[in-house]
CSV table of C-alpha atoms and ligand atoms in Angstrom, one decimal:
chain,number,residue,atom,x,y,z
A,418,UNK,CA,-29.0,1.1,-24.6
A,419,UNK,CA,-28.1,0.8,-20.8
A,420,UNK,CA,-25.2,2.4,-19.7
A,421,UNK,CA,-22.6,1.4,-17.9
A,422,UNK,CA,-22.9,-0.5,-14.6
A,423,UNK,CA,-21.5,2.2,-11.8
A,424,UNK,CA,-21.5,0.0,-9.0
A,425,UNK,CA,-18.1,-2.2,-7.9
A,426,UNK,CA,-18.2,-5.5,-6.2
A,427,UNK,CA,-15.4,-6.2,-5.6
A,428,UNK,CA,-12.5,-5.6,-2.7
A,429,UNK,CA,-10.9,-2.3,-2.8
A,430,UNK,CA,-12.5,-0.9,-5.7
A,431,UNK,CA,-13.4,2.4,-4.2
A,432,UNK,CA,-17.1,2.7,-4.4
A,433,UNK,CA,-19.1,5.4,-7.1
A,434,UNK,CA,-20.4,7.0,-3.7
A,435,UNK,CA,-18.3,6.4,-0.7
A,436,UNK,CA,-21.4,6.7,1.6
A,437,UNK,CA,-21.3,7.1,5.5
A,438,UNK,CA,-17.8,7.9,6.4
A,439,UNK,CA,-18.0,11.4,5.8
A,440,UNK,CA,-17.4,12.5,10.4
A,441,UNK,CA,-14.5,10.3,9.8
A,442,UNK,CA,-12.9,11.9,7.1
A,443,UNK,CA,-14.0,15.3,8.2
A,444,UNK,CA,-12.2,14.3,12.0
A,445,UNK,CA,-8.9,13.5,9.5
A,446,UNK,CA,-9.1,16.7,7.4
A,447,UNK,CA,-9.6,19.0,10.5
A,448,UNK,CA,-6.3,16.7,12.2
A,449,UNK,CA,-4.2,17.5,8.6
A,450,UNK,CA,-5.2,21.2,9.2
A,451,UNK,CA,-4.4,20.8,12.8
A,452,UNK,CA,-1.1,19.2,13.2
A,453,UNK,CA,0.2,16.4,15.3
A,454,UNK,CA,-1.4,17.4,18.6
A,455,UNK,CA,-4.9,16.4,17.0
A,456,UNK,CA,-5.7,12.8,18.4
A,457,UNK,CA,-7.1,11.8,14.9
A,458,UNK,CA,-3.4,12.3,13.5
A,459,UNK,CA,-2.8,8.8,13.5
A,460,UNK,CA,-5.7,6.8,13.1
A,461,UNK,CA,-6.9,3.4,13.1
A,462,UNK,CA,-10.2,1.2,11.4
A,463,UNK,CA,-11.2,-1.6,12.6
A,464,UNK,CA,-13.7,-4.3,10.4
A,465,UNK,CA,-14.9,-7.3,8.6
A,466,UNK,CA,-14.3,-8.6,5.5
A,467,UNK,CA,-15.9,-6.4,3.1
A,468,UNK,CA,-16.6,-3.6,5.2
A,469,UNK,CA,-14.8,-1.0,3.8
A,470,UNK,CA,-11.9,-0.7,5.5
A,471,UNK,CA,-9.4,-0.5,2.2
A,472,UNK,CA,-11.0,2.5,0.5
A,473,UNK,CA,-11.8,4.8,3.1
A,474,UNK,CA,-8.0,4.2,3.5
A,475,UNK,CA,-8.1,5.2,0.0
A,476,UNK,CA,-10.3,8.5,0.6
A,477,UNK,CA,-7.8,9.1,3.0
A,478,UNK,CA,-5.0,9.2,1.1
A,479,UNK,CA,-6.9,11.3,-1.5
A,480,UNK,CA,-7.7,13.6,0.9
A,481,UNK,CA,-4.2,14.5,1.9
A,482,UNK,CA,-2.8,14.6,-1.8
A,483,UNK,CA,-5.6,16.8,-2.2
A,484,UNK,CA,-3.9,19.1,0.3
A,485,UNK,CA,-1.0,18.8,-1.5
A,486,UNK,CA,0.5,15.9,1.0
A,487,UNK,CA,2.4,13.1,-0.1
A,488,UNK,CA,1.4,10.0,0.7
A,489,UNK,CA,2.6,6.1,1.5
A,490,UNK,CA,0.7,3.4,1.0
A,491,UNK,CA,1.7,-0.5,1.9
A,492,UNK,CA,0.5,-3.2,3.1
A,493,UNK,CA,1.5,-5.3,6.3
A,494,UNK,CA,1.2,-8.9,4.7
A,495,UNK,CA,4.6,-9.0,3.3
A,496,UNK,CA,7.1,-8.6,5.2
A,497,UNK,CA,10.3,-6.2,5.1
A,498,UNK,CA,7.8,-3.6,6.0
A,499,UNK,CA,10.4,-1.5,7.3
A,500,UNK,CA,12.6,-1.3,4.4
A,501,UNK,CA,9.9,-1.0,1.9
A,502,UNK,CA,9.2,2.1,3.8
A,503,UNK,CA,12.3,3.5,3.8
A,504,UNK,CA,13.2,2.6,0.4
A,505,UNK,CA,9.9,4.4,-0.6
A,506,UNK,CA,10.4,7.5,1.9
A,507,UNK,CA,14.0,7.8,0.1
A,508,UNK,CA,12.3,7.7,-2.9
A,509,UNK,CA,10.0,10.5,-2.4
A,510,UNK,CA,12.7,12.3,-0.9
A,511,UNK,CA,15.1,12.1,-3.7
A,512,UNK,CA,12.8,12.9,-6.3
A,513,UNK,CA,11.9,16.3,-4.7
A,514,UNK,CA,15.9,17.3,-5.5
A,515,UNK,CA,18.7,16.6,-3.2
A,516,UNK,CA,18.3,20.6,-1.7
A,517,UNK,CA,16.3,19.2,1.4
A,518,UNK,CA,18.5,16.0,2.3
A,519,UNK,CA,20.8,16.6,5.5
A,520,UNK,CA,24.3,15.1,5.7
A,521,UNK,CA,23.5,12.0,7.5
A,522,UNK,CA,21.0,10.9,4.7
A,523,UNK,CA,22.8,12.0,2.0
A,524,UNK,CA,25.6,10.1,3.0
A,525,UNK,CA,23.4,7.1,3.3
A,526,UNK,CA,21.6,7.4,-0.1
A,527,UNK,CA,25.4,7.6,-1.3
A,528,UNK,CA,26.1,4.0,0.4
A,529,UNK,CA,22.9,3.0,-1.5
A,530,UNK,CA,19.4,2.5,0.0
A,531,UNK,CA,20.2,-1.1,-1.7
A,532,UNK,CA,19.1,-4.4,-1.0
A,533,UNK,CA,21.6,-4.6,2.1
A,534,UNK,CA,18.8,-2.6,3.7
A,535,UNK,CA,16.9,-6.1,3.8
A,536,UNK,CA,19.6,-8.4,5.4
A,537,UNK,CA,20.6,-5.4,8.1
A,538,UNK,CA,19.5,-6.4,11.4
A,539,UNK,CA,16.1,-4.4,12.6
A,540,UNK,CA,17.5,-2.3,14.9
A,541,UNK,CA,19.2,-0.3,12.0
A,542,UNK,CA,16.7,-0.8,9.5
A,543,UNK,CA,14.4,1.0,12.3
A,544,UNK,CA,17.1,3.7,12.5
A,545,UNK,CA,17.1,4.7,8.8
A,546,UNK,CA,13.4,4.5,8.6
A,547,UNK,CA,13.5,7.3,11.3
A,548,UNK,CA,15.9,9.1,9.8
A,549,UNK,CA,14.6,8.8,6.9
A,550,UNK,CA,11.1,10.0,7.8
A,551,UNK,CA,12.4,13.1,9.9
A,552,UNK,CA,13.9,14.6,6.9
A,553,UNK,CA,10.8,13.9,4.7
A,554,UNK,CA,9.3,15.6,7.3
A,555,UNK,CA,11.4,18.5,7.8
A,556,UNK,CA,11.0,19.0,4.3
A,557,UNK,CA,7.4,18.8,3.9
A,558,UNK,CA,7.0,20.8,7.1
A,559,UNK,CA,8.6,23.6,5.0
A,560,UNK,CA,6.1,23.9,2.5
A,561,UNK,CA,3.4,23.4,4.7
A,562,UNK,CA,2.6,20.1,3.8
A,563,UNK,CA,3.5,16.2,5.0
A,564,UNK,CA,3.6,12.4,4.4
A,565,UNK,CA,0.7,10.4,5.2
A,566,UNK,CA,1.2,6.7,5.7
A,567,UNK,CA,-1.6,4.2,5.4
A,568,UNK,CA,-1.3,0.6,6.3
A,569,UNK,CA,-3.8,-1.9,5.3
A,570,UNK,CA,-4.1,-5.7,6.4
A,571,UNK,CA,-2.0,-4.9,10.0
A,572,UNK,CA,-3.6,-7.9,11.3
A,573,UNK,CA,-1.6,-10.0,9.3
A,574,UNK,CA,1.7,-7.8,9.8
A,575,UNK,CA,4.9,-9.1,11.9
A,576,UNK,CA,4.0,-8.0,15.5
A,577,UNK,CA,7.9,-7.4,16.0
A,578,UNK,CA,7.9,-5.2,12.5
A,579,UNK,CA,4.6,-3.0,13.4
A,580,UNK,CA,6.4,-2.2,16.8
A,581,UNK,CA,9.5,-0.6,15.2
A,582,UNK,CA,7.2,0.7,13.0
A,583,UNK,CA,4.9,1.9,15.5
A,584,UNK,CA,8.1,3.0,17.5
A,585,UNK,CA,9.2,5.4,14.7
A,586,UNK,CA,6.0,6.9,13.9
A,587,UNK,CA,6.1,7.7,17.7
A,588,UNK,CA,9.2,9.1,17.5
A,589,UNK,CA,9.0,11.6,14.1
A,590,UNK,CA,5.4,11.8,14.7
A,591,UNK,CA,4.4,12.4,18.4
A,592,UNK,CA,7.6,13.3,20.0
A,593,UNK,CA,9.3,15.6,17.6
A,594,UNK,CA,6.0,17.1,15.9
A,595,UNK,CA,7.0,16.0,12.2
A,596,UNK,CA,3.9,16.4,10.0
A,597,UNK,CA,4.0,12.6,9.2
A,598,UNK,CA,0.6,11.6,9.8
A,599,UNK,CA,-0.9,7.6,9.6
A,600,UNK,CA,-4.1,5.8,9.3
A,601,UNK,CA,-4.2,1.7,9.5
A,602,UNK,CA,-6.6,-1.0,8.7
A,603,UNK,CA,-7.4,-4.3,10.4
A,604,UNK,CA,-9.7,-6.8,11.1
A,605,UNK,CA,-11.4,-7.1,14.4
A,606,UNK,CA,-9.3,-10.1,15.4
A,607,UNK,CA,-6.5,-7.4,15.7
A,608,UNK,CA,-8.2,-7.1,19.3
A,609,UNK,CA,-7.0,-10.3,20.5
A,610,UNK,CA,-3.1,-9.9,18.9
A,611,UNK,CA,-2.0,-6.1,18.0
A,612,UNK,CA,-3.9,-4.0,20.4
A,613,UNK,CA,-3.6,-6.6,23.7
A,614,UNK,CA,0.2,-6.5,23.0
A,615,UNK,CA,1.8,-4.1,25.5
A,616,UNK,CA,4.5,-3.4,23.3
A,617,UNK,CA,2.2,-2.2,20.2
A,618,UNK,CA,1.3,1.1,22.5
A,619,UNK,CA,1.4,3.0,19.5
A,620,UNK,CA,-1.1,1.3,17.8
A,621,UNK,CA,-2.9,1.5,21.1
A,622,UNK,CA,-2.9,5.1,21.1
A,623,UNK,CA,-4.2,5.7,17.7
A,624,UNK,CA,-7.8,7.3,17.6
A,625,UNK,CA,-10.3,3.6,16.8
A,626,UNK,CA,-12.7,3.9,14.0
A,627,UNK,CA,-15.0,1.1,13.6
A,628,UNK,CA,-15.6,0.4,9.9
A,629,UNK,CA,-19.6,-0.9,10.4
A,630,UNK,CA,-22.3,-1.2,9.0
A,631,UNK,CA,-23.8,1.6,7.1
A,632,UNK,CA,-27.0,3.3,8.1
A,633,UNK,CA,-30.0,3.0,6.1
A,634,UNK,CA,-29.7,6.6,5.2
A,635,UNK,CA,-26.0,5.9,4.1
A,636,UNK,CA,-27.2,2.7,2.1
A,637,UNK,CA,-29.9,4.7,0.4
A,638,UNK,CA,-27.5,7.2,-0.6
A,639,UNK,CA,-24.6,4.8,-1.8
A,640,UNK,CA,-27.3,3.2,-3.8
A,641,UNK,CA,-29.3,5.4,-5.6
A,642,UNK,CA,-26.6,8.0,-6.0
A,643,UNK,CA,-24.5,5.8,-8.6
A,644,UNK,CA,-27.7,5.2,-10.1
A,645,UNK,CA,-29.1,8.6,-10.5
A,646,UNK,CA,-25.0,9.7,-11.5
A,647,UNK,CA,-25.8,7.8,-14.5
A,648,UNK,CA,-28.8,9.6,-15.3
A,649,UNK,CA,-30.9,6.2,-14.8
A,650,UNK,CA,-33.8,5.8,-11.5
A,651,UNK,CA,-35.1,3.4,-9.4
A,652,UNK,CA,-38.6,2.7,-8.2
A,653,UNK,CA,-38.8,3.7,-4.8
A,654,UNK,CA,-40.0,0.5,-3.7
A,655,UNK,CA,-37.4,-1.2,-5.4
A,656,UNK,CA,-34.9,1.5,-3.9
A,657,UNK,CA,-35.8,0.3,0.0
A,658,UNK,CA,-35.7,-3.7,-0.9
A,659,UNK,CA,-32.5,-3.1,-1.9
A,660,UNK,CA,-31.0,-0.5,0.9
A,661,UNK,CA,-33.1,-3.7,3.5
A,662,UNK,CA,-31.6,-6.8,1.7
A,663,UNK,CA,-28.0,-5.5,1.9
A,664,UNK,CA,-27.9,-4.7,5.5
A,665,UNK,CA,-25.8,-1.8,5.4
A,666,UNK,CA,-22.7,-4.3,4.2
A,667,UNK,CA,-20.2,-2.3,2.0
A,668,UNK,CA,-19.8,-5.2,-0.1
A,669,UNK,CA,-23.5,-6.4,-0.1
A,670,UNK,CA,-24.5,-3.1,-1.0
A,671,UNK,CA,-22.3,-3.0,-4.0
A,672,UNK,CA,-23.3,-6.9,-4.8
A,673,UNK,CA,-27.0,-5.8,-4.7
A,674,UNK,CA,-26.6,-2.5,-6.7
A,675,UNK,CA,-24.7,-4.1,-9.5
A,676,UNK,CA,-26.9,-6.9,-10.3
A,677,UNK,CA,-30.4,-4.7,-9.8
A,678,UNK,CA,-28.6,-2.4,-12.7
A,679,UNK,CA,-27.7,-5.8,-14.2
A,680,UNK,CA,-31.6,-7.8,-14.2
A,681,UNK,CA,-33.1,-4.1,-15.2
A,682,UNK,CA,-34.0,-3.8,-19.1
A,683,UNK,CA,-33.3,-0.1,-19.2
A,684,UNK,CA,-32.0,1.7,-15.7
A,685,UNK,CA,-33.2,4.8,-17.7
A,686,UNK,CA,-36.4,4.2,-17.6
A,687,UNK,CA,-36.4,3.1,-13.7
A,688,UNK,CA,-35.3,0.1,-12.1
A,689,UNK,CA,-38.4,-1.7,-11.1
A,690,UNK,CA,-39.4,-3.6,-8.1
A,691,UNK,CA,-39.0,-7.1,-10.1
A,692,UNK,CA,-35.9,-6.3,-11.5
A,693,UNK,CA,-34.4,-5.2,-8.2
A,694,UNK,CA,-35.8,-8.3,-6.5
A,695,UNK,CA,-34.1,-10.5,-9.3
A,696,UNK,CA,-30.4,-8.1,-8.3
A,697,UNK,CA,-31.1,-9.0,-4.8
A,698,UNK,CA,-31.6,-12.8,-4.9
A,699,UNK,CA,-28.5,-12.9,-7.6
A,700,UNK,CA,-26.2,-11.0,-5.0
A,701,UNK,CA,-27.4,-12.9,-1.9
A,702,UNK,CA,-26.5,-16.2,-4.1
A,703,UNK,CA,-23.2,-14.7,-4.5
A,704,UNK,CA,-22.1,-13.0,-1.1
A,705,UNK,CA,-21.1,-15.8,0.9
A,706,UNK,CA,-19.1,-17.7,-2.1
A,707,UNK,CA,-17.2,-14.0,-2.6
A,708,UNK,CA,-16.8,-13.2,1.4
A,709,UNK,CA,-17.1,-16.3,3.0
A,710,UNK,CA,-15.7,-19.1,1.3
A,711,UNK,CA,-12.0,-18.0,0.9
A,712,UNK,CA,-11.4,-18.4,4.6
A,713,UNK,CA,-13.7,-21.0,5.2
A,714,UNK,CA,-11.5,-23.4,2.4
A,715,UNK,CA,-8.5,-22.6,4.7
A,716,UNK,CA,-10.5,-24.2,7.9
A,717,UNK,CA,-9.6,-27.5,9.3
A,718,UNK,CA,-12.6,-30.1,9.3
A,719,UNK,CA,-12.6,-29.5,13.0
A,720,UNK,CA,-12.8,-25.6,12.7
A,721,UNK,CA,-15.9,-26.1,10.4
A,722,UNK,CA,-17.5,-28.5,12.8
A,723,UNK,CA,-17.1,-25.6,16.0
A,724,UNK,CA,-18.6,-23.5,13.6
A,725,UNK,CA,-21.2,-25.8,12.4
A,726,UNK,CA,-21.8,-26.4,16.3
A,727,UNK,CA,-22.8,-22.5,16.6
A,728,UNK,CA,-25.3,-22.1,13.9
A,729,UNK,CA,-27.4,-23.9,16.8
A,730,UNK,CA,-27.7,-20.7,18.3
A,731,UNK,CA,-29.5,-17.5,16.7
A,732,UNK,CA,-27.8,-15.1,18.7
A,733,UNK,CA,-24.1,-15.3,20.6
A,734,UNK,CA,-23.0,-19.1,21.8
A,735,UNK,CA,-22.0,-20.0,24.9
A,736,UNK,CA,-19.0,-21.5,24.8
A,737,UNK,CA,-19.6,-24.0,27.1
A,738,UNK,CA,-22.3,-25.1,25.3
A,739,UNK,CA,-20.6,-25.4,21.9
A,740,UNK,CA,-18.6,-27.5,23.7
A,741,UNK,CA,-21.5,-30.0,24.6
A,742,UNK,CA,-22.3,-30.0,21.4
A,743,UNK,CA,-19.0,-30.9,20.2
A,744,UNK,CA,-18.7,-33.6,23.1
A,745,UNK,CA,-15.3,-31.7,24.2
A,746,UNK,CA,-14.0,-29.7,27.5
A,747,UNK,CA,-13.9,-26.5,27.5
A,748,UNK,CA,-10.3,-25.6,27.3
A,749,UNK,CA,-10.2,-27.5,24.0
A,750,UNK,CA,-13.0,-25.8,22.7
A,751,UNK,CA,-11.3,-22.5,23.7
A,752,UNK,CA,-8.1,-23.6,21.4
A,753,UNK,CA,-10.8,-23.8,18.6
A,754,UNK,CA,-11.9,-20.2,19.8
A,755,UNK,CA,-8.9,-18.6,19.7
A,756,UNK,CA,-8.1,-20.4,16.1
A,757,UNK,CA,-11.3,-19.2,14.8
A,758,UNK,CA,-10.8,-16.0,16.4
A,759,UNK,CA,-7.6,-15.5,14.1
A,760,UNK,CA,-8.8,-16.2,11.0
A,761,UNK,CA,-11.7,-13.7,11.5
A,762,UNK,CA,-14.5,-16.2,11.6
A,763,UNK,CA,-15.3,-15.9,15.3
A,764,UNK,CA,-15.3,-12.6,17.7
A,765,UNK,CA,-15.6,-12.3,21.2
A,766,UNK,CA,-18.7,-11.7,22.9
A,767,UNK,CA,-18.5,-10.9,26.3
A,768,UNK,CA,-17.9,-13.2,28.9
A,769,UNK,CA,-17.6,-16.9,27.7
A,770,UNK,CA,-19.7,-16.3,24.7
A,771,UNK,CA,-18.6,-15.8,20.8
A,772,UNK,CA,-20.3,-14.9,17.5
A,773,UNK,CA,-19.4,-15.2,14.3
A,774,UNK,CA,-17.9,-12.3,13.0
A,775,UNK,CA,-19.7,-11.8,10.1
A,776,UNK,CA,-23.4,-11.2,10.1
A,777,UNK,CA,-23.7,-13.6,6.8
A,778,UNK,CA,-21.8,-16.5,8.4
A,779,UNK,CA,-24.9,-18.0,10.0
A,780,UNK,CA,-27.3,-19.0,7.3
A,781,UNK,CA,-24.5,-19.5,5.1
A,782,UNK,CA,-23.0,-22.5,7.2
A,783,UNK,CA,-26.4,-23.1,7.8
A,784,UNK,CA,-27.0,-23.7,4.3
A,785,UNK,CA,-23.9,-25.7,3.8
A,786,UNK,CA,-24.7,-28.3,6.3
A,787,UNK,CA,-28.1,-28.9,4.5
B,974,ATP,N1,-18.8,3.5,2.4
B,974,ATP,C1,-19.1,2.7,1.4
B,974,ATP,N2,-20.2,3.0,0.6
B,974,ATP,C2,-20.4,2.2,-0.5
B,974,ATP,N3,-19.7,1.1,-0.8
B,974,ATP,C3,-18.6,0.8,-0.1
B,974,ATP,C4,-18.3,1.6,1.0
B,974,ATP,N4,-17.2,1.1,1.6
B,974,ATP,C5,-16.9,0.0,0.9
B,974,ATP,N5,-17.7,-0.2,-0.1
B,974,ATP,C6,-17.6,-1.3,-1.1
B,974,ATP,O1,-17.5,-2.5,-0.4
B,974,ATP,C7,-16.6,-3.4,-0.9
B,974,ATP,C8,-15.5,-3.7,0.1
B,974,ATP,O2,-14.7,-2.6,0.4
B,974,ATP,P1,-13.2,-2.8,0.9
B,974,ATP,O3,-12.4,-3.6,-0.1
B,974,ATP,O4,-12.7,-1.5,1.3
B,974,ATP,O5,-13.4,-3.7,2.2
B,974,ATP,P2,-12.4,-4.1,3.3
B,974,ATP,O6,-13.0,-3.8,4.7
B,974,ATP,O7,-11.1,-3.5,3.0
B,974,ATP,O8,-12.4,-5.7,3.2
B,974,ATP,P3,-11.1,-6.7,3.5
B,974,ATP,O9,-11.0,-6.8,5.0
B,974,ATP,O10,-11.5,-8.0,2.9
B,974,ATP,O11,-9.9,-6.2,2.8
B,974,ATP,C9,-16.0,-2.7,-2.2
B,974,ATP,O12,-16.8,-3.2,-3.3
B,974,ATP,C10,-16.3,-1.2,-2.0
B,974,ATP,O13,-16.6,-0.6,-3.2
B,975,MG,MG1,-9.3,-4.4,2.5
C-alpha cells in the first residue's frame, strides 16, 4: 500500500523540502540576531510565477516565530493595506495586555481602531500605523524580540499605499532602530513600476533576492528528500530525469515529483525509470495549463499575437523585429511591451530586446498556435 504523496503542487503550499534557499534564510537569521543595522533586515524577492517566492516568505516567518518574534503577514492585492496593518499591529498589541501601550495608543484603541480607520484620509491612517508599530516595537524590544512583516504580491499593491507603507517601516525601522523587521515578494515586473518609482526608496533600499531557479544539487535534494522522508526510493536514473525535466522550477519540480510518486506501483520498492518518465510527461502536460494559462486568458487577442510573434525567436527578440512581424512601428509595439511587461509575460532584455518571462512560455505558445 503506497503511502501518501509528500510532494505539493500547488501555489503556496510550502514544499516537504524547501531546497536551495538555505544563504538566504541564514543572511535573515544572522539580521534577526543582528538588529536593524544588518542590510538583510528588510528584505526583498523577486520571481516568476511559481518560483517560490510565497513560501520562502513563509520559512521566513517561521523562522522569526521560531525566535520567539511575532509576525504579520498580508498581502498587497487588496487594498486598505494600511489599516489592515494597523488593525492587526493593535491586535497583537492588545492581546499581550494593556501594560506596554503608551497614552497616545491607548487613547486611540479607546476611540476604537474601528472601521473609521478605512474612510480616514492616508495621511493619518499612515500616522497610526507608525504609532502603532513603535509601541509594538518598544514592547518587543523589551523582551528581546520583534515583529516581522511579510508582504506578498507587492507588484500588484497601490504604489501610493506601499510608499506610506514603505515610509513607516523607514521610520520605526531604520531611523529609530525598532526591532520591526520586513521581507516582501514580487514579480519581476516590479522592476519596471515599484523599484523605478523614486518615491518607493524604501523598497529601493531593501537587500534583492532573486527567487530562481534551483540548482541541480537543490532539485536533487527537494526531490528525493520527500521521497526517501517517506521511507520509499527512486532509481537513480529515474532520480536525474526528473531533477533535468523540471529545470530547477519550484513548481515543476513539485509537478514532476508528485506524479512520478503518482505513475509508481509501489514508491517502496523504488521509483523506476518508466514510472518517473510517465510523472514527467503527466507534469509537463500540466505545467503550462497551471502557470500559464491564468494570465494568458486575461490577454487581449493583440497581446497573444506579440507574443505569438516572439516564439519566432529561440532566444531574446528584438523588438524591432517583432514589430515586422506584426506589420506595426515600433512605438506601438513598445505599448504592447510595456502591457506584456505588466502582466508578467514579458521581461526586459537589454537594450531593445525582451523575453518572455517564463522559461515554459515559448513552446507552450508554440504549441498553442499549432
Ligand atoms: N525551494 C523550493 N524547493 C522545492 N519546492 C519549492 C520551493 N519553492 C517553492 N516550491 C514549490 O513551488 C510551488 C510554487 O511556490 P510559491 O507558491 O511559493 O511560488 P510563488 O513564487 O509565490 O508564485 P506566484 O508568483 O504565482 O505567487 C509550490 O508548489 C511550492 O511548494
Ligand atoms: Mg506567491
Amino acid at each position: 500500500m503506497a503511502s501518501r504523496n509528500p510532494f505539493s503542487p500547488t501555489f503556496g503550499a510550502s514544499p516537504p523540502v524547501l531546497a536551495g534557499r538555505d544563504d538566504i534564510l541564514d543572511n535573515i537569521e544572522d539580521a534577526l540576531a543582528t538588529g536593524p543595522t544588518h542590510p538583510d533586515y528588510t528584505t526583498l524577492f523577486v520571481g516568476i510565477r511559481g518560483a517560490g517566492k510565497t513560501v520562502t516568505l513563509n520559512a521566513v516567518e517561521d523562522l522569526a516565530r521560531s525566535r520567539g518574534w511575532l509576525t504579520l503577514s498580508n498581502d498587497a492585492t487588496a487594498g486598505g493595506l494600511l489599516p489592515r496593518l494597523t488593525r492587526a499591529a493593535a491586535e497583537l498589541l492588545n492581546s499581550g495586555g494593556s501594560a506596554g501601550l503608551s497614552r497616545r495608543l491607548r487613547s486611540l484603541t479607546v476611540g476604537g481602531f474601528g472601521l473609521e480607520l478605512e474612510s480616514a484620509p492616508t495621511v493619518d491612517v499612515a500616522r497610526d500605523l507608525r504609532m502603532v508599530l513603535s509601541d509594538l516595537g518598544d514592547r518587543l524590544a523589551e523582551n528581546g524580540t520583534g515583529l516581522m512583516i511579510t508582504l506578498d504580491e507587492l507588484q500588484s499593491g497601490d504604489l501610493d499605499e506601499i510608499r506610506e507603507f514603505g515610509a513607516v517601516v523607514q521610520h520605526v525601522t531604520r531611523r529609530e532602530q525598532r526591532p520591526v523587521a520586513f521581507a516582501g515578494a514580487a514579480l519581476p515586473q516590479i522592476e519596471d513600476t515599484l523599484l523605478s518609482d523614486s518615491a518607493a526608496t524604501f523598497l529601493q533600499r531593501c537587500s534583492r533576492y532573486d527567487i530562481g531557479r534551483l540548482d541541480p544539487r537543490a532539485t536533487n535534494a527537494a526531490i528525493v528528500g520527500p521521497v526517501e522522508q517517506r521511507g520509499a526510493a527512486i532509481d537513480s536514473r529515474a532520480l536525474e530525469e526528473a531533477v533535468a525535466a523540471t529545470g530547477g522550477y519550484a513548481f515543476m519540480v513539485q509537478l514532476v515529483g508528485f506524479h512520478t510518486w503518482k505513475a509508481a506501483a509501489d514508491p517502496s520498492a523504488g521509483i523506476t525509470a518508466q514510472e518517473a518518465a510517465e510523472g514527467i510527461s503527466e507534469a509537463e502536460r500540466r505545467i503550462g495549463r497551471l502557470v500559464l494559462d491564468p494570465t494568458w486568458r486575461g490577454l487581449s487577442d493583440g497581446d497573444r499575437r506579440f507574443l505569438t510573434a516572439m516564439t519566432g525567436d529561440d532566444g531574446s527578440s528584438k523588438l524591432a523585429d517583432i514589430a515586422a512581424r506584426l506589420g506595426v512601428n515600433v512605438k506601438y509595439a513598445g505599448v504592447y511591451r510595456r502591457r506584456l511587461i505588466k502582466a508578467g509575460m514579458v521581461v526586459a532584455a537589454g537594450k531593445g530586446r525582451i523575453n518572455f518571462a517564463h522559461p515554459i512560455a515559448r513552446d507552450w505558445i508554440r504549441d498553442k498556435a499549432d
